[in-house]
mmCIF file of C-alpha atoms in Angstrom:
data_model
loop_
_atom_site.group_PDB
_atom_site.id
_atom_site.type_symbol
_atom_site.label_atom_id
_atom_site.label_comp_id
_atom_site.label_asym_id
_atom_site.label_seq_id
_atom_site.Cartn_x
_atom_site.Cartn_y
_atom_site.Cartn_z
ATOM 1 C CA UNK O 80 -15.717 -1.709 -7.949
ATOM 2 C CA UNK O 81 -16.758 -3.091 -4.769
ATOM 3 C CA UNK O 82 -14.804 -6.041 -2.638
ATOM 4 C CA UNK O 83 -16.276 -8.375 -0.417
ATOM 5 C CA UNK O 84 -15.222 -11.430 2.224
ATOM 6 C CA UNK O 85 -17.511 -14.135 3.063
ATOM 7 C CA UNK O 86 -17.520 -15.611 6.280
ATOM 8 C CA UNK O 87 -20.202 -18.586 6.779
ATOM 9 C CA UNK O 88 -23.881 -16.630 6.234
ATOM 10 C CA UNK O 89 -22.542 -12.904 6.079
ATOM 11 C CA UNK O 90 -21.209 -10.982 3.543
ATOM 12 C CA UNK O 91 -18.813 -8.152 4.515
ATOM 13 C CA UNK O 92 -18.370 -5.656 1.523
ATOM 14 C CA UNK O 93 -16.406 -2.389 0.977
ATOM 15 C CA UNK O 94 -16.473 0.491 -1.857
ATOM 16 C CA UNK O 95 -17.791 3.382 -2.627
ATOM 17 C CA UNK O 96 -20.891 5.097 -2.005
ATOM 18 C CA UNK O 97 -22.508 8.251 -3.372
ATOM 19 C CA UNK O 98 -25.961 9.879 -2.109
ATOM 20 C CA UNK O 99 -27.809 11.662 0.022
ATOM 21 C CA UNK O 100 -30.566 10.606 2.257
ATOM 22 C CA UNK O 101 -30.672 6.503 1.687
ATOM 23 C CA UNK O 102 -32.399 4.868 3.660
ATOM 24 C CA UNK O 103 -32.289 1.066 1.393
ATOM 25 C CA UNK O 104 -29.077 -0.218 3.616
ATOM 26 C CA UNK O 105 -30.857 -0.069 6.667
ATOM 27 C CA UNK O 106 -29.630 3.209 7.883
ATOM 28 C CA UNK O 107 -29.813 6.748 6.414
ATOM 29 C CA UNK O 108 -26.656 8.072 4.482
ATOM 30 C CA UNK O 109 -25.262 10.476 3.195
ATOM 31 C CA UNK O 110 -21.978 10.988 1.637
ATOM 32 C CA UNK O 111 -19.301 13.735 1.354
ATOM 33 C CA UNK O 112 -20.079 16.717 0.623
ATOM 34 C CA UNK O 113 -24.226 16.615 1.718
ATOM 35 C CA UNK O 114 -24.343 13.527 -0.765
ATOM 36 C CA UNK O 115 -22.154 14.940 -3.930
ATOM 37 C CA UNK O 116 -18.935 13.391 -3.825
ATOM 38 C CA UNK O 117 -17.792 10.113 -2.765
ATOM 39 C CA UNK O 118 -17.384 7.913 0.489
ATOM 40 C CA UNK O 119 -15.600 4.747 1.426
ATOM 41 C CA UNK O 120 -18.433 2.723 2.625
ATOM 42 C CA UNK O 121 -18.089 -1.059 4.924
ATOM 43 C CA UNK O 122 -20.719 -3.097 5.184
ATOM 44 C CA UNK O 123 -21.955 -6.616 6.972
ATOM 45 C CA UNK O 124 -25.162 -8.102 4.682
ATOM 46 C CA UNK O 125 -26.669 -10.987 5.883
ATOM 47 C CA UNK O 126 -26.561 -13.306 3.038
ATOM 48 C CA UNK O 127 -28.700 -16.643 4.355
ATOM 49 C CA UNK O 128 -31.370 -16.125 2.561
ATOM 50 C CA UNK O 129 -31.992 -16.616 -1.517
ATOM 51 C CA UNK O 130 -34.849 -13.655 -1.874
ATOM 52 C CA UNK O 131 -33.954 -10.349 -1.951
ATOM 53 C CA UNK O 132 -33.525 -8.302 -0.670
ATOM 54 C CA UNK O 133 -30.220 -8.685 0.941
ATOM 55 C CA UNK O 134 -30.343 -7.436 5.042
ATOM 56 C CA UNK O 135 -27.749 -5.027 6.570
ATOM 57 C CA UNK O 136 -26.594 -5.559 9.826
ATOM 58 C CA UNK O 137 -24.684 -2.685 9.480
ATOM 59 C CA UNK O 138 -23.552 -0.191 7.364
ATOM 60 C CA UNK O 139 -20.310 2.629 7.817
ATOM 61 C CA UNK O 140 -19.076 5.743 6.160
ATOM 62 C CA UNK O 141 -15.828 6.075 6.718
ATOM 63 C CA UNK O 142 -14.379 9.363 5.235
ATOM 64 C CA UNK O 143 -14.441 11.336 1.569
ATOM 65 C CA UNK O 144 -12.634 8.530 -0.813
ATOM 66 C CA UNK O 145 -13.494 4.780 -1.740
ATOM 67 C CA UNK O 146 -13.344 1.639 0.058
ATOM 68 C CA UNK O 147 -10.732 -1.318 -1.649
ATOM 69 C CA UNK O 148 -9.964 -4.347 0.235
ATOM 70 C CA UNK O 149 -11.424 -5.890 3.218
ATOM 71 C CA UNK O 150 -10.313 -8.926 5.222
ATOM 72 C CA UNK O 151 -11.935 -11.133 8.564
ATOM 73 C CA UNK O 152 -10.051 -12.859 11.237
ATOM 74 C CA UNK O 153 -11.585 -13.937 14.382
ATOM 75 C CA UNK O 154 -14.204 -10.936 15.671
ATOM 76 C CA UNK O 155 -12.366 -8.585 13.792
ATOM 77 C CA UNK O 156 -12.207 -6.825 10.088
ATOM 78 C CA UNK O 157 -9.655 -5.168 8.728
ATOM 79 C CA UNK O 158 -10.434 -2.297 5.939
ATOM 80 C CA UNK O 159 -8.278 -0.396 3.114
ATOM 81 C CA UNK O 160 -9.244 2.253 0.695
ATOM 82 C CA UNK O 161 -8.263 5.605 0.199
ATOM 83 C CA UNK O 162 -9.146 9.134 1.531
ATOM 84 C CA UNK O 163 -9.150 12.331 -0.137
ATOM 85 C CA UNK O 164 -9.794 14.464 3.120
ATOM 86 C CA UNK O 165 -7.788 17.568 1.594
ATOM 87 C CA UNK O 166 -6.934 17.780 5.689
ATOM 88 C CA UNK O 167 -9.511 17.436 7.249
ATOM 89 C CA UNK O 168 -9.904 14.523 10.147
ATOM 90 C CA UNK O 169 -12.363 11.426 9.635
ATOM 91 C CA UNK O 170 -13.648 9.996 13.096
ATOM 92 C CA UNK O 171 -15.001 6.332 13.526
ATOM 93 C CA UNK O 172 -17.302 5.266 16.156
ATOM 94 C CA UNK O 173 -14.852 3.709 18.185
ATOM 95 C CA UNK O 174 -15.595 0.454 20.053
ATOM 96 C CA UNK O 175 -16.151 0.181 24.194
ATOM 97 C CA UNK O 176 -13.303 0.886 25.891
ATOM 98 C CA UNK O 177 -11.547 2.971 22.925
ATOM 99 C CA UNK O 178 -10.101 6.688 22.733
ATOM 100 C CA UNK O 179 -11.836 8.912 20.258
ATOM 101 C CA UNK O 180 -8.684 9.855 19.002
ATOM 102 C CA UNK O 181 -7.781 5.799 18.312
ATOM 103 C CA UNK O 182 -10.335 6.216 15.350
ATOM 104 C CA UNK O 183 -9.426 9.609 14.008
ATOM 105 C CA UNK O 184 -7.566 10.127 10.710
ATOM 106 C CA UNK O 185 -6.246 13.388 9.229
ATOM 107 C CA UNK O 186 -6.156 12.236 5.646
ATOM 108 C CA UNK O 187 -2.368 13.108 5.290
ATOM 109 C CA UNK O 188 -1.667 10.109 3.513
ATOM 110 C CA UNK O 189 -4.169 9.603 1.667
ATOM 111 C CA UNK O 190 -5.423 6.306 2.524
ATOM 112 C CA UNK O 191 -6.237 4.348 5.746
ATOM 113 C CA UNK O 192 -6.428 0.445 7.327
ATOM 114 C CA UNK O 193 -8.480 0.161 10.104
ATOM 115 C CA UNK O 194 -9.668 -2.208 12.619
ATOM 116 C CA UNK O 195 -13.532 -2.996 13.130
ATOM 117 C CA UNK O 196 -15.378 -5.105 15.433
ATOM 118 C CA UNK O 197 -17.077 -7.824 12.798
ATOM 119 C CA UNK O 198 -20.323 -7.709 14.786
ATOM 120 C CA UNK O 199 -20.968 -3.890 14.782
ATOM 121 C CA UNK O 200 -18.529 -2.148 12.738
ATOM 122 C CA UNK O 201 -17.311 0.020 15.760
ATOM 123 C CA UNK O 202 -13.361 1.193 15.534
ATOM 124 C CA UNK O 203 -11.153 -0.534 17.376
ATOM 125 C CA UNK O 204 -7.944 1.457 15.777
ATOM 126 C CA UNK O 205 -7.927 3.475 12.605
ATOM 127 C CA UNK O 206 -4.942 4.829 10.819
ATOM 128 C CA UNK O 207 -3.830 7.059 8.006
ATOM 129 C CA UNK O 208 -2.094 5.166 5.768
ATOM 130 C CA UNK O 209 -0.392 4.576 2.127
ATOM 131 C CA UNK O 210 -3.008 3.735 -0.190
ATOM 132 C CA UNK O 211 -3.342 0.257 -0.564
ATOM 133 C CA UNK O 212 -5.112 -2.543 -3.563
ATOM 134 C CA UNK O 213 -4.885 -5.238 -1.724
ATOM 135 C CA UNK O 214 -4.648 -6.466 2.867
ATOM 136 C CA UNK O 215 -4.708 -10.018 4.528
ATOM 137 C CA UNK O 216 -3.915 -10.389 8.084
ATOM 138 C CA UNK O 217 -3.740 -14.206 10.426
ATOM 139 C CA UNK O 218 -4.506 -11.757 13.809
ATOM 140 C CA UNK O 219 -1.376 -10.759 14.889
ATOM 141 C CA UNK O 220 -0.192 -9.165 12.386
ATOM 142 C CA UNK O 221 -1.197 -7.147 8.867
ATOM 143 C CA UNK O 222 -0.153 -6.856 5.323
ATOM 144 C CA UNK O 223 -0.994 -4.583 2.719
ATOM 145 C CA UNK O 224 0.254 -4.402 -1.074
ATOM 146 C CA UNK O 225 -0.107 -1.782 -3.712
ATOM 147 C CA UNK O 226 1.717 -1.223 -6.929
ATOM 148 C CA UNK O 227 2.851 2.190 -8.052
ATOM 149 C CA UNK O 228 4.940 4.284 -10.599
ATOM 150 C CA UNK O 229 6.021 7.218 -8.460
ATOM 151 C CA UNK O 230 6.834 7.927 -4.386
ATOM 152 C CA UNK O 231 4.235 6.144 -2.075
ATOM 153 C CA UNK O 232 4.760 8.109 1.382
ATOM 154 C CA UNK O 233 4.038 6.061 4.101
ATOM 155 C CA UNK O 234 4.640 8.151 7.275
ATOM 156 C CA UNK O 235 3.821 11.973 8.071
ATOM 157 C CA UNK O 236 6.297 12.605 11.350
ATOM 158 C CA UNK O 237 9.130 11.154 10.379
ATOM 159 C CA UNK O 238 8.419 11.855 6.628
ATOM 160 C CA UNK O 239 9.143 8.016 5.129
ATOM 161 C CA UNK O 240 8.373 7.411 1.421
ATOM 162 C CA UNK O 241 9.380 4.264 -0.867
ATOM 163 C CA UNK O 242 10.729 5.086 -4.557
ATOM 164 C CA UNK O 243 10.380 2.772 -6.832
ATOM 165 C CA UNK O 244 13.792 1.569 -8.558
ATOM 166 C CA UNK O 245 11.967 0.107 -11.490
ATOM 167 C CA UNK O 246 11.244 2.429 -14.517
ATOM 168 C CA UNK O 247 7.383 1.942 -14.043
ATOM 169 C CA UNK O 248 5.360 0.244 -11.794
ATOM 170 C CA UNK O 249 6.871 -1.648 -8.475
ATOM 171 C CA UNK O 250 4.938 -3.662 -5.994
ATOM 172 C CA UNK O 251 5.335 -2.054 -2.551
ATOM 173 C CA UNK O 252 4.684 -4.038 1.159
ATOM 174 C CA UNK O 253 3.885 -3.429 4.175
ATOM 175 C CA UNK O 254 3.854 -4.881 7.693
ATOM 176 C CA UNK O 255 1.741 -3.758 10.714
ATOM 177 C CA UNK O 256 0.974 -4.569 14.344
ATOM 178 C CA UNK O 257 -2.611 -5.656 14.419
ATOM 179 C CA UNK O 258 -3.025 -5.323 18.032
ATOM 180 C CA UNK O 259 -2.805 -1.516 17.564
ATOM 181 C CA UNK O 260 -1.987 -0.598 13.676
ATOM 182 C CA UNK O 261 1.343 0.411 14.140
ATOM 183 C CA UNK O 262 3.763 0.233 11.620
ATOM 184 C CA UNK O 263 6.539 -2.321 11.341
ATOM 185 C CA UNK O 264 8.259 -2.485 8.286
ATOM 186 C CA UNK O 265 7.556 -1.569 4.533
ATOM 187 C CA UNK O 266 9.431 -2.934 1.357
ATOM 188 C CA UNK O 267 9.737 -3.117 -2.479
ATOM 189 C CA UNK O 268 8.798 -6.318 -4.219
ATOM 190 C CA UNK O 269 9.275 -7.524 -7.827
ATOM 191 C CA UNK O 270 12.427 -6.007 -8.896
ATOM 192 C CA UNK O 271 13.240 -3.449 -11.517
ATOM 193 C CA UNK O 272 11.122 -4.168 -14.399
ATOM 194 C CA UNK O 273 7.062 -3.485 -14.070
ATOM 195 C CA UNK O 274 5.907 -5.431 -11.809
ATOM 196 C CA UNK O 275 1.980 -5.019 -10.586
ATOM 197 C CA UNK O 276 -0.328 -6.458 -7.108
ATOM 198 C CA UNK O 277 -2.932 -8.728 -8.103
ATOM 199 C CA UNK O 278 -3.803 -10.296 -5.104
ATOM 200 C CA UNK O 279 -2.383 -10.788 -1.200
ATOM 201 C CA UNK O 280 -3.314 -13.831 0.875
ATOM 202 C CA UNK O 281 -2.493 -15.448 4.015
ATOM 203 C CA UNK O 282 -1.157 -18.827 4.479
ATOM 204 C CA UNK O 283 -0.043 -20.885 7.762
ATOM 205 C CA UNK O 284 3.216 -20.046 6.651
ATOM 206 C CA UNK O 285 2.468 -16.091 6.033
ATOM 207 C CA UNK O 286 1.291 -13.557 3.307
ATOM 208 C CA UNK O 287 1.434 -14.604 -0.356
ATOM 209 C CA UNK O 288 1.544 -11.522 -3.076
ATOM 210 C CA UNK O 289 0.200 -12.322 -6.360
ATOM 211 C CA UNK O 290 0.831 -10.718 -9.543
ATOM 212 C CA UNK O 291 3.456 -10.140 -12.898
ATOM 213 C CA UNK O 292 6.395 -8.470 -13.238
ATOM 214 C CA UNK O 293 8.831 -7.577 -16.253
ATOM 215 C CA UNK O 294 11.662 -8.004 -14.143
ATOM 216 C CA UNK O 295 14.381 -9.884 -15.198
ATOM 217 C CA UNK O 296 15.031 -11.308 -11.791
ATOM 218 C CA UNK O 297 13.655 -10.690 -8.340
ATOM 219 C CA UNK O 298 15.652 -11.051 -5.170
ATOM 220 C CA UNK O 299 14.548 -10.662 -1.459
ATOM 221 C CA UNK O 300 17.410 -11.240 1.182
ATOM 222 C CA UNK O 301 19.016 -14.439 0.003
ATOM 223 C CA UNK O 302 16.502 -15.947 -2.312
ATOM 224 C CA UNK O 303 16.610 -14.711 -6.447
ATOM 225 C CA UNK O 304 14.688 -15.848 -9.061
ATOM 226 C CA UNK O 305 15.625 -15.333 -12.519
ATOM 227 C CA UNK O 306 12.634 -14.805 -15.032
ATOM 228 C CA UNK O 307 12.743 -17.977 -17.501
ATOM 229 C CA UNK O 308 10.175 -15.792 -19.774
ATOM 230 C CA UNK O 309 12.573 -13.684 -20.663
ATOM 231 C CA UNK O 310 15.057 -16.275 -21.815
ATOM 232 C CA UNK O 311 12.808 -17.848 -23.567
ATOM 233 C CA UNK O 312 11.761 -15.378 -25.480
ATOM 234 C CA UNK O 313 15.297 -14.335 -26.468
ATOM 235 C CA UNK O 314 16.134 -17.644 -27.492
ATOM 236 C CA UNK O 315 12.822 -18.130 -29.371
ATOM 237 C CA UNK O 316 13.088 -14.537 -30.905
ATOM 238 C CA UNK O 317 15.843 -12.583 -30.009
ATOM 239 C CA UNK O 318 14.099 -9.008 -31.462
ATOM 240 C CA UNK O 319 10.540 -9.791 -30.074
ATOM 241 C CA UNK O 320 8.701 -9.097 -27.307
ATOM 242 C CA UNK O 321 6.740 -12.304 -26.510
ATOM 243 C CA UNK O 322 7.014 -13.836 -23.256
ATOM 244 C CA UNK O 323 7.593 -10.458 -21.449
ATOM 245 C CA UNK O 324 5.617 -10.955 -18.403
ATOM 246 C CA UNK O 325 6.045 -13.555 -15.917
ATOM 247 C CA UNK O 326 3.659 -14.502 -13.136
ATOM 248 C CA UNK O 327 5.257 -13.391 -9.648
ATOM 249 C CA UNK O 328 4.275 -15.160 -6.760
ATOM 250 C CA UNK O 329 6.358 -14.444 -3.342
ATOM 251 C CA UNK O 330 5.492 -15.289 0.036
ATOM 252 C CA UNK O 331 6.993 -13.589 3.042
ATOM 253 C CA UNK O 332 7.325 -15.081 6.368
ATOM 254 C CA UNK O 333 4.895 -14.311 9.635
ATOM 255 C CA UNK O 334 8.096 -13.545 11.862
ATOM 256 C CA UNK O 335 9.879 -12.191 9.619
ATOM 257 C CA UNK O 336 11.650 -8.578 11.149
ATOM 258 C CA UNK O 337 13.655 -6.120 9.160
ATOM 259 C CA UNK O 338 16.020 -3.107 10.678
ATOM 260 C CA UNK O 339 18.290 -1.387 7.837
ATOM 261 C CA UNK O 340 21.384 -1.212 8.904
ATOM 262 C CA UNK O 341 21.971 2.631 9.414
ATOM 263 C CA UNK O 342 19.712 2.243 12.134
ATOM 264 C CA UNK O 343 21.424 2.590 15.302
ATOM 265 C CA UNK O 344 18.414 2.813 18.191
ATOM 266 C CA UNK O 345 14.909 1.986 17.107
ATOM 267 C CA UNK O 346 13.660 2.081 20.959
ATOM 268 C CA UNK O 347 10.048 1.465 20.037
ATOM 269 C CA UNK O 348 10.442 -0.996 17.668
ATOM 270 C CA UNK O 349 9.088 0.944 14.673
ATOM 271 C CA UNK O 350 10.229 4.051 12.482
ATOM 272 C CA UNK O 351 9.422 6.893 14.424
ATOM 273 C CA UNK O 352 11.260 10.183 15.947
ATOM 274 C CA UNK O 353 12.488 8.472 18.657
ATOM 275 C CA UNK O 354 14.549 6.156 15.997
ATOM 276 C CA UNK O 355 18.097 7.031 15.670
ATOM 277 C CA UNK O 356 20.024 6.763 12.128
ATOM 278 C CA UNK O 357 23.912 6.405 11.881
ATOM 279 C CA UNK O 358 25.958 9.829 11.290
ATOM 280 C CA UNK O 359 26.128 10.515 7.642
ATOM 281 C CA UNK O 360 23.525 8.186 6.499
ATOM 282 C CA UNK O 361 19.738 8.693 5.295
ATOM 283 C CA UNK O 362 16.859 6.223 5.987
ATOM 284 C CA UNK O 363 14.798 5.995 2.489
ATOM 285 C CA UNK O 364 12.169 3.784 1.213
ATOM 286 C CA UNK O 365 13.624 1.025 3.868
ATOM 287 C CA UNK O 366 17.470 1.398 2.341
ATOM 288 C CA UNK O 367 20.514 3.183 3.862
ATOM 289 C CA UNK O 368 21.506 6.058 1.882
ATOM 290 C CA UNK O 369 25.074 7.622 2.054
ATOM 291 C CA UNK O 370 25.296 11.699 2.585
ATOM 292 C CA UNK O 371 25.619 12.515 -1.149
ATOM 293 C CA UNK O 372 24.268 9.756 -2.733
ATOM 294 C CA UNK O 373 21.261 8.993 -4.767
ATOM 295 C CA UNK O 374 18.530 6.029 -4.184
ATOM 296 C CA UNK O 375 18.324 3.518 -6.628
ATOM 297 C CA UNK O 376 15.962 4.340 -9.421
ATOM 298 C CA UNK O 377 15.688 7.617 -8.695
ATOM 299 C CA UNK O 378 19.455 9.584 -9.109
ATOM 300 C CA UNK O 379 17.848 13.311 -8.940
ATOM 301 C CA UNK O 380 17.531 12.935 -5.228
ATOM 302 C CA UNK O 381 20.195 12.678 -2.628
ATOM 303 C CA UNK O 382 20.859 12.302 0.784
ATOM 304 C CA UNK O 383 21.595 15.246 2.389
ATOM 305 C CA UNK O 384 21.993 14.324 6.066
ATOM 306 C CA UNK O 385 22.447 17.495 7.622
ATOM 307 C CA UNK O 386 18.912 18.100 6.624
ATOM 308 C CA UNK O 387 16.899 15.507 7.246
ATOM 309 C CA UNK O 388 18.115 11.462 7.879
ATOM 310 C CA UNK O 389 14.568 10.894 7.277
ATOM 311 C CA UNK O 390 13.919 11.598 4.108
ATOM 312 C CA UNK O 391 16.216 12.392 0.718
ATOM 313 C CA UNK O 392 16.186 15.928 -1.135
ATOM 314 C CA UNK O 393 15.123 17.043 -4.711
ATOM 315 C CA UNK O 394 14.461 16.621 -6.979
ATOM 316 C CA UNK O 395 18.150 18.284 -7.988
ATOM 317 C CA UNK O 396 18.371 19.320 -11.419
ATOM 318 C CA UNK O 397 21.763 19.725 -11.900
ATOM 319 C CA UNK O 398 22.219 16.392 -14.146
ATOM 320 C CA UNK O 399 18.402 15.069 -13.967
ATOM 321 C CA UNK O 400 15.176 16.132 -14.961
ATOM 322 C CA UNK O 401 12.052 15.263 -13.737
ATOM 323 C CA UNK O 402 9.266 14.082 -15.140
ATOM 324 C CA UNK O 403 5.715 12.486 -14.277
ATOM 325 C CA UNK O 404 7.453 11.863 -10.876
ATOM 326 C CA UNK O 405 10.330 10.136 -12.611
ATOM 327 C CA UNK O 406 14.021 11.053 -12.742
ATOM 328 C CA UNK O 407 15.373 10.960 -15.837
ATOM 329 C CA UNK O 408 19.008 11.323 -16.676
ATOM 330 C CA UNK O 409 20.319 14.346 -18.880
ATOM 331 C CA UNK O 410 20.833 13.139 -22.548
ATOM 332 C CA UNK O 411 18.097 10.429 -21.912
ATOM 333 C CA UNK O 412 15.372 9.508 -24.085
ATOM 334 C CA UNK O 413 12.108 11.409 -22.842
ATOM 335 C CA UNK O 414 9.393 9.635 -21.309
ATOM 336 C CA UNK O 415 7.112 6.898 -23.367
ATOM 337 C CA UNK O 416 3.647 9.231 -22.570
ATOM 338 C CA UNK O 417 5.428 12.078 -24.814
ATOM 339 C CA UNK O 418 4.568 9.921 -27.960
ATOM 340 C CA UNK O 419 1.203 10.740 -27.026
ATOM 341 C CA UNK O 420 1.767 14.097 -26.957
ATOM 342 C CA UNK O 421 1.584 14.366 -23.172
ATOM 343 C CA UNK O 422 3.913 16.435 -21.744
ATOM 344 C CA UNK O 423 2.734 17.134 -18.008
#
């Protein structure tokens, strides 16, 4: 699967590309591994003509994995995908005027967003990152959107990973500087039932995430929304199923700024070491934890301040087990997948 973002007579298009030694896109490349595994690959094609074949202006490898999303604004693109580096670094060309290390990744977290120039592809930052489906930006800042089932880490140093509190799938967000890539703020979206990222777009107003959710409400900050589906269905058939999913459409604000409230210092302005947490709290998936207590969604970890306000511990299998990344109380029902006699 391959995405792409038209702007007037070019084409700028990001995937995955396997093979050594091709020369069709203008340059000659090969992918990881001396052409036998995969690479996230960027591209600007010159579209303004109707033969074929299509020009490159240019074409970039950017690291062992597969390019997802890509975005334009002004003389800039913004990319997405994921890395499977297994540790070791991926370097950019980076633009005039940038540090080498600007454009290095470590592949730590599995994915990246970086910045290109739109006219050369040259790096102007690149980061590792949470994997991500779907990124839109309006310039000044960027958003990316994924949906998951288990932890998504977003940060290496201080470790900072978002649980999901619905039993499946949760929509996860993120907010980052797009002067420099650095990160502002991530969050949950659509509430505890399974909820999944179609699409992210920008607006005057700010970023729009598309999508569905079983939830039976959502609520960010003030604002709730009840899902009618679901009372519709029960009134219509109180023992079926129809009428689960409901489209989920939220848009966030361009200004908006978010600081738990555990957080006592945050002298940089992002979640970093120099950030300072409240005594006996722990700062996880964006949420305050109490020492001793367990995130929502996921009760076989707890906060365990003395070790790490960072990060919670587990999983503890004292009244929990864990499966497929998934507390699961003792005495619970097992898991849907063992039906299918799956039992990882």
């Amino acid at each position: 699967e391959m995405r792409l973002k038209v702007v007037d007579e070019t084409a700028y298009v990001t995937g995955t590309f396997t093979g050594s030694g091709i020369t069709k896109l203008g340059s000659t490349l090969t992918s990881c591994d001396s052409g036998a595994s995969s690479s996230a690959l960027v591209a600007s094609l010159d579209v303004s003509t109707t033969t074929a074949p299509t020009t490159a202006n240019w074409v970039k490898l950017i690291g062992c994995g597969e390019g997802v999303d890509v975005t334009v604004s002004g003389d800039s693109l913004y990319v997405t995908g994921e890395l499977d580096q297994d540790g070791v670094a991926s370097a950019l060309t980076p633009a005039t005027g940038v540090d080498a290390a600007t454009c290095t990744m470590a592949g730590g977290l599995k994915g990246y967003l970086a910045k290109l120039n739109k006219a050369d592809g040259k790096c102007v930052w690149a980061k590792d990152a949470a994997p991500a489906t779907r990124v839109a930006t309006d310039g000044t800042h960027v958003w990316t959107g994924t949906h998951a089932s288990s932890s998504v880490q977003y940060s290496e140093t201080p470790t900072f990973s978002m649980t999901p509190q619905a039993s499946s799938n949760q929509v996860f967000a993120a907010k980052y500087d797009a002067a420099d890539g650095a990160g502002l703020w991530v969050d949950r979206l659509g509430g505890n039932g399974d909820s999944r990222l179609s699409a992210l777009v920008i607006t005057a107003a700010g970023p729009v995430f598309v999508g569905y959710t079983k939830s039976h409400s959502i609520e960010i900050g003030d604002v709730k929304a009840n899902n009618l589906q679901h009372q519709r269905s029960s009134d219509a058939n109180p023992d079926g199923q129809a009428g689960d999913s409901s489209m989920l459409m939220i848009q966030l604000s361009k200004t908006d700024k978010r600081t738990s409230s555990c957080i006592t210092s945050c002298p940089s302005g992002k979640i970093d070491a120099t950030t300072v947490i409240a005594p006996g709290f722990c700062l996880s998936g964006g949420s305050c934890i109490a020492d001793g207590a367990a995130p929502l969604g996921a009760g076989c970890y707890k906060c365990q301040a003395a070790i790490d306000q960072f990060a919670v511990q587990g999983p503890i299998l004292d009244n929990h087990c864990f499966f497929g990344g998934k507390c699961v109380e003792a005495g619970a029902g097992a898991p849907h997948y063992t039906s299918y006699n799956s039992y990882r």
